[in-house]
Amino acid sequence: MAWLLVVVAGILETGFAVCLKLSHGFTRLWPTIAFAAFALGSFGLLTLSLRKLDVGPAYAVWTGIGAAGTAIYGMIFLGDVVSTLKIVSISLVIAGVIGLQLSGSAH
């Protein structure tokens, strides 16, 4: 259950990063409100998961999902440049997170 919280927190991290961009420096109300809601949810779920999980692997999964998810969202929906190097790099982030998870022990 704790890993499910980390995954959902990582997805919410993608949401808060995207809303941060859409808020244009907190000058747009609804993206700013969405940013705050996603950030609170993401940090809250990560905090709950850390009661049961080691911080290193949990944080790596959280940030990995957030980083990869944000990059993918940007390429699909925000017009960010798509390149082979970017796709390979996202794959390496995901592989690194999986490697950290497999190398550690969960409680």
Short mmCIF file of N, CA and C in Angstrom, two decimals:
data_model
loop_
_atom_site.label_atom_id
_atom_site.label_comp_id
_atom_site.label_asym_id
_atom_site.label_seq_id
_atom_site.Cartn_x
_atom_site.Cartn_y
_atom_site.Cartn_z
N MET A 1 0.82 -1.20 0.00
CA MET A 1 0.00 0.00 0.00
C MET A 1 0.86 1.26 0.00
N ALA A 2 2.00 1.23 0.71
CA ALA A 2 2.87 2.40 0.77
C ALA A 2 3.42 2.74 -0.61
N TRP A 3 3.74 1.72 -1.42
CA TRP A 3 4.25 1.99 -2.77
C TRP A 3 3.17 2.59 -3.65
N LEU A 4 1.94 2.19 -3.46
CA LEU A 4 0.84 2.80 -4.21
C LEU A 4 0.75 4.29 -3.88
N LEU A 5 0.93 4.64 -2.62
CA LEU A 5 0.93 6.06 -2.23
C LEU A 5 2.05 6.83 -2.92
N VAL A 6 3.23 6.20 -3.04
CA VAL A 6 4.35 6.86 -3.71
C VAL A 6 4.04 7.08 -5.19
N VAL A 7 3.45 6.09 -5.83
CA VAL A 7 3.11 6.21 -7.25
C VAL A 7 2.10 7.32 -7.46
N VAL A 8 1.05 7.36 -6.65
CA VAL A 8 0.05 8.42 -6.78
C VAL A 8 0.69 9.77 -6.47
N ALA A 9 1.56 9.83 -5.48
CA ALA A 9 2.25 11.08 -5.16
C ALA A 9 3.11 11.54 -6.34
N GLY A 10 3.75 10.61 -7.03
CA GLY A 10 4.55 10.94 -8.21
C GLY A 10 3.70 11.49 -9.34
N ILE A 11 2.53 10.91 -9.53
CA ILE A 11 1.60 11.41 -10.54
C ILE A 11 1.13 12.82 -10.18
N LEU A 12 0.85 13.03 -8.90
CA LEU A 12 0.47 14.37 -8.45
C LEU A 12 1.63 15.36 -8.61
N GLU A 13 2.86 14.87 -8.47
CA GLU A 13 4.01 15.75 -8.69
C GLU A 13 4.04 16.23 -10.14
N THR A 14 3.72 15.34 -11.07
CA THR A 14 3.61 15.75 -12.47
C THR A 14 2.56 16.85 -12.59
N GLY A 15 1.42 16.68 -11.91
CA GLY A 15 0.36 17.69 -11.95
C GLY A 15 0.82 19.02 -11.41
N PHE A 16 1.56 19.01 -10.29
CA PHE A 16 1.94 20.31 -9.75
C PHE A 16 3.02 20.98 -10.59
N ALA A 17 3.88 20.20 -11.23
CA ALA A 17 4.89 20.81 -12.09
C ALA A 17 4.25 21.45 -13.33
N VAL A 18 3.29 20.75 -13.92
CA VAL A 18 2.59 21.29 -15.09
C VAL A 18 1.81 22.54 -14.71
N CYS A 19 1.10 22.49 -13.59
CA CYS A 19 0.32 23.66 -13.15
C CYS A 19 1.22 24.83 -12.79
N LEU A 20 2.42 24.53 -12.29
CA LEU A 20 3.37 25.61 -12.00
C LEU A 20 3.70 26.37 -13.28
N LYS A 21 3.93 25.64 -14.37
CA LYS A 21 4.19 26.30 -15.65
C LYS A 21 2.96 27.08 -16.11
N LEU A 22 1.80 26.46 -16.02
CA LEU A 22 0.57 27.10 -16.50
C LEU A 22 0.17 28.30 -15.66
N SER A 23 0.68 28.39 -14.43
CA SER A 23 0.32 29.52 -13.57
C SER A 23 1.02 30.82 -13.98
N HIS A 24 2.05 30.70 -14.83
CA HIS A 24 2.83 31.87 -15.27
C HIS A 24 3.29 32.71 -14.08
N GLY A 25 4.03 32.06 -13.20
CA GLY A 25 4.57 32.77 -12.03
C GLY A 25 3.51 33.13 -11.02
N PHE A 26 2.51 32.29 -10.87
CA PHE A 26 1.40 32.48 -9.94
C PHE A 26 0.55 33.71 -10.29
N THR A 27 0.47 34.03 -11.57
CA THR A 27 -0.36 35.16 -11.99
C THR A 27 -1.71 34.72 -12.53
N ARG A 28 -1.91 33.42 -12.69
CA ARG A 28 -3.20 32.88 -13.15
C ARG A 28 -3.82 32.09 -12.01
N LEU A 29 -5.04 32.45 -11.65
CA LEU A 29 -5.68 31.92 -10.44
C LEU A 29 -5.84 30.40 -10.46
N TRP A 30 -6.55 29.86 -11.45
CA TRP A 30 -6.89 28.44 -11.40
C TRP A 30 -5.69 27.51 -11.50
N PRO A 31 -4.73 27.78 -12.37
CA PRO A 31 -3.53 26.93 -12.33
C PRO A 31 -2.76 27.04 -11.01
N THR A 32 -2.80 28.22 -10.39
CA THR A 32 -2.13 28.39 -9.10
C THR A 32 -2.83 27.58 -8.02
N ILE A 33 -4.15 27.59 -8.02
CA ILE A 33 -4.91 26.79 -7.06
C ILE A 33 -4.67 25.30 -7.30
N ALA A 34 -4.67 24.89 -8.58
CA ALA A 34 -4.41 23.49 -8.90
C ALA A 34 -3.00 23.09 -8.48
N PHE A 35 -2.03 23.98 -8.71
CA PHE A 35 -0.66 23.72 -8.27
C PHE A 35 -0.64 23.43 -6.77
N ALA A 36 -1.27 24.29 -5.98
CA ALA A 36 -1.27 24.12 -4.53
C ALA A 36 -1.93 22.81 -4.12
N ALA A 37 -3.04 22.46 -4.76
CA ALA A 37 -3.74 21.22 -4.42
C ALA A 37 -2.89 20.00 -4.78
N PHE A 38 -2.31 20.01 -5.99
CA PHE A 38 -1.46 18.88 -6.38
C PHE A 38 -0.23 18.78 -5.49
N ALA A 39 0.39 19.91 -5.16
CA ALA A 39 1.58 19.88 -4.31
C ALA A 39 1.26 19.36 -2.91
N LEU A 40 0.18 19.84 -2.34
CA LEU A 40 -0.22 19.37 -1.01
C LEU A 40 -0.51 17.88 -1.02
N GLY A 41 -1.24 17.43 -2.03
CA GLY A 41 -1.54 16.00 -2.14
C GLY A 41 -0.28 15.17 -2.34
N SER A 42 0.61 15.63 -3.20
CA SER A 42 1.82 14.89 -3.48
C SER A 42 2.71 14.77 -2.25
N PHE A 43 2.99 15.89 -1.60
CA PHE A 43 3.83 15.85 -0.40
C PHE A 43 3.15 15.09 0.74
N GLY A 44 1.85 15.23 0.84
CA GLY A 44 1.12 14.50 1.88
C GLY A 44 1.20 13.00 1.71
N LEU A 45 0.99 12.52 0.49
CA LEU A 45 1.06 11.08 0.25
C LEU A 45 2.49 10.56 0.40
N LEU A 46 3.46 11.35 -0.06
CA LEU A 46 4.86 10.93 0.13
C LEU A 46 5.18 10.82 1.62
N THR A 47 4.72 11.78 2.39
CA THR A 47 4.95 11.76 3.84
C THR A 47 4.36 10.51 4.47
N LEU A 48 3.14 10.17 4.09
CA LEU A 48 2.50 8.97 4.63
C LEU A 48 3.27 7.71 4.24
N SER A 49 3.74 7.66 3.00
CA SER A 49 4.45 6.45 2.55
C SER A 49 5.78 6.27 3.27
N LEU A 50 6.40 7.38 3.67
CA LEU A 50 7.71 7.28 4.33
C LEU A 50 7.62 6.71 5.74
N ARG A 51 6.43 6.55 6.25
CA ARG A 51 6.28 5.85 7.54
C ARG A 51 6.68 4.39 7.42
N LYS A 52 6.54 3.83 6.20
CA LYS A 52 6.80 2.40 5.99
C LYS A 52 8.01 2.12 5.10
N LEU A 53 8.43 3.09 4.30
CA LEU A 53 9.45 2.83 3.28
C LEU A 53 10.75 3.54 3.60
N ASP A 54 11.84 3.01 3.06
CA ASP A 54 13.13 3.69 3.13
C ASP A 54 13.06 4.96 2.29
N VAL A 55 13.68 6.02 2.75
CA VAL A 55 13.55 7.32 2.10
C VAL A 55 14.21 7.33 0.71
N GLY A 56 15.35 6.71 0.54
CA GLY A 56 16.07 6.77 -0.73
C GLY A 56 15.27 6.22 -1.91
N PRO A 57 14.88 4.97 -1.85
CA PRO A 57 14.10 4.42 -2.97
C PRO A 57 12.74 5.11 -3.14
N ALA A 58 12.07 5.44 -2.05
CA ALA A 58 10.76 6.10 -2.17
C ALA A 58 10.89 7.46 -2.83
N TYR A 59 11.89 8.23 -2.41
CA TYR A 59 12.10 9.55 -3.00
C TYR A 59 12.49 9.44 -4.47
N ALA A 60 13.31 8.44 -4.80
CA ALA A 60 13.73 8.24 -6.19
C ALA A 60 12.53 7.90 -7.07
N VAL A 61 11.64 7.05 -6.58
CA VAL A 61 10.45 6.71 -7.36
C VAL A 61 9.57 7.94 -7.52
N TRP A 62 9.36 8.68 -6.44
CA TRP A 62 8.52 9.88 -6.48
C TRP A 62 9.06 10.89 -7.48
N THR A 63 10.34 11.21 -7.38
CA THR A 63 10.91 12.20 -8.30
C THR A 63 11.03 11.66 -9.71
N GLY A 64 11.30 10.37 -9.84
CA GLY A 64 11.40 9.77 -11.18
C GLY A 64 10.08 9.83 -11.92
N ILE A 65 9.00 9.47 -11.23
CA ILE A 65 7.67 9.55 -11.85
C ILE A 65 7.35 11.00 -12.19
N GLY A 66 7.65 11.90 -11.27
CA GLY A 66 7.38 13.31 -11.52
C GLY A 66 8.18 13.86 -12.69
N ALA A 67 9.46 13.55 -12.73
CA ALA A 67 10.31 14.06 -13.81
C ALA A 67 9.92 13.47 -15.16
N ALA A 68 9.79 12.16 -15.21
CA ALA A 68 9.43 11.51 -16.47
C ALA A 68 8.02 11.92 -16.90
N GLY A 69 7.09 11.93 -15.96
CA GLY A 69 5.72 12.31 -16.29
C GLY A 69 5.61 13.73 -16.80
N THR A 70 6.35 14.64 -16.17
CA THR A 70 6.31 16.04 -16.58
C THR A 70 6.92 16.20 -17.97
N ALA A 71 8.03 15.54 -18.22
CA ALA A 71 8.67 15.63 -19.54
C ALA A 71 7.77 15.05 -20.63
N ILE A 72 7.15 13.91 -20.35
CA ILE A 72 6.26 13.30 -21.33
C ILE A 72 5.04 14.17 -21.57
N TYR A 73 4.44 14.69 -20.51
CA TYR A 73 3.28 15.58 -20.64
C TYR A 73 3.64 16.81 -21.48
N GLY A 74 4.80 17.38 -21.20
CA GLY A 74 5.24 18.56 -21.94
C GLY A 74 5.39 18.27 -23.42
N MET A 75 5.95 17.12 -23.74
CA MET A 75 6.13 16.77 -25.15
C MET A 75 4.79 16.52 -25.85
N ILE A 76 3.85 15.91 -25.14
CA ILE A 76 2.57 15.57 -25.76
C ILE A 76 1.63 16.76 -25.82
N PHE A 77 1.54 17.52 -24.74
CA PHE A 77 0.49 18.53 -24.63
C PHE A 77 0.96 19.99 -24.66
N LEU A 78 2.23 20.25 -24.37
CA LEU A 78 2.69 21.63 -24.25
C LEU A 78 3.65 22.07 -25.36
N GLY A 79 3.86 21.22 -26.32
CA GLY A 79 4.71 21.59 -27.44
C GLY A 79 6.20 21.55 -27.15
N ASP A 80 6.59 20.87 -26.08
CA ASP A 80 8.03 20.74 -25.82
C ASP A 80 8.68 19.93 -26.94
N VAL A 81 9.94 20.20 -27.20
CA VAL A 81 10.66 19.52 -28.26
C VAL A 81 10.77 18.03 -27.94
N VAL A 82 10.51 17.20 -28.94
CA VAL A 82 10.67 15.76 -28.81
C VAL A 82 11.95 15.38 -29.55
N SER A 83 12.82 14.67 -28.86
CA SER A 83 14.06 14.21 -29.51
C SER A 83 14.38 12.81 -29.01
N THR A 84 15.19 12.14 -29.79
CA THR A 84 15.62 10.80 -29.40
C THR A 84 16.38 10.85 -28.08
N LEU A 85 17.26 11.83 -27.93
CA LEU A 85 18.03 11.95 -26.69
C LEU A 85 17.11 12.15 -25.48
N LYS A 86 16.07 12.96 -25.65
CA LYS A 86 15.15 13.19 -24.54
C LYS A 86 14.41 11.90 -24.17
N ILE A 87 13.97 11.14 -25.16
CA ILE A 87 13.25 9.89 -24.89
C ILE A 87 14.18 8.86 -24.25
N VAL A 88 15.42 8.77 -24.73
CA VAL A 88 16.39 7.85 -24.13
C VAL A 88 16.67 8.27 -22.68
N SER A 89 16.81 9.56 -22.44
CA SER A 89 17.08 10.06 -21.09
C SER A 89 15.93 9.75 -20.13
N ILE A 90 14.70 9.93 -20.58
CA ILE A 90 13.54 9.58 -19.75
C ILE A 90 13.57 8.09 -19.44
N SER A 91 13.90 7.28 -20.43
CA SER A 91 14.00 5.83 -20.21
C SER A 91 15.06 5.50 -19.17
N LEU A 92 16.19 6.22 -19.21
CA LEU A 92 17.25 5.98 -18.23
C LEU A 92 16.81 6.38 -16.82
N VAL A 93 16.06 7.46 -16.70
CA VAL A 93 15.52 7.85 -15.39
C VAL A 93 14.64 6.73 -14.85
N ILE A 94 13.76 6.24 -15.68
CA ILE A 94 12.86 5.16 -15.26
C ILE A 94 13.66 3.91 -14.90
N ALA A 95 14.66 3.56 -15.71
CA ALA A 95 15.50 2.40 -15.41
C ALA A 95 16.24 2.58 -14.09
N GLY A 96 16.73 3.79 -13.84
CA GLY A 96 17.43 4.06 -12.58
C GLY A 96 16.53 3.91 -11.37
N VAL A 97 15.31 4.39 -11.48
CA VAL A 97 14.35 4.26 -10.39
C VAL A 97 14.03 2.79 -10.14
N ILE A 98 13.83 2.04 -11.20
CA ILE A 98 13.54 0.60 -11.05
C ILE A 98 14.75 -0.09 -10.41
N GLY A 99 15.95 0.27 -10.85
CA GLY A 99 17.16 -0.32 -10.27
C GLY A 99 17.30 -0.04 -8.79
N LEU A 100 17.03 1.19 -8.39
CA LEU A 100 17.07 1.53 -6.96
C LEU A 100 16.04 0.72 -6.17
N GLN A 101 14.86 0.59 -6.73
CA GLN A 101 13.81 -0.17 -6.05
C GLN A 101 14.21 -1.62 -5.89
N LEU A 102 14.76 -2.20 -6.95
CA LEU A 102 15.13 -3.61 -6.90
C LEU A 102 16.34 -3.86 -6.00
N SER A 103 17.19 -2.88 -5.84
CA SER A 103 18.40 -3.07 -5.04
C SER A 103 18.18 -2.90 -3.55
N GLY A 104 17.09 -2.27 -3.16
CA GLY A 104 16.83 -2.01 -1.74
C GLY A 104 15.87 -3.02 -1.17
N SER A 105 15.72 -2.92 0.13
CA SER A 105 14.74 -3.78 0.80
C SER A 105 13.60 -2.93 1.31
N ALA A 106 12.39 -3.41 1.14
CA ALA A 106 11.21 -2.70 1.65
C ALA A 106 10.81 -3.29 2.99
N HIS A 107 10.22 -2.47 3.83
CA HIS A 107 9.75 -2.93 5.14
C HIS A 107 8.42 -3.59 4.99
#
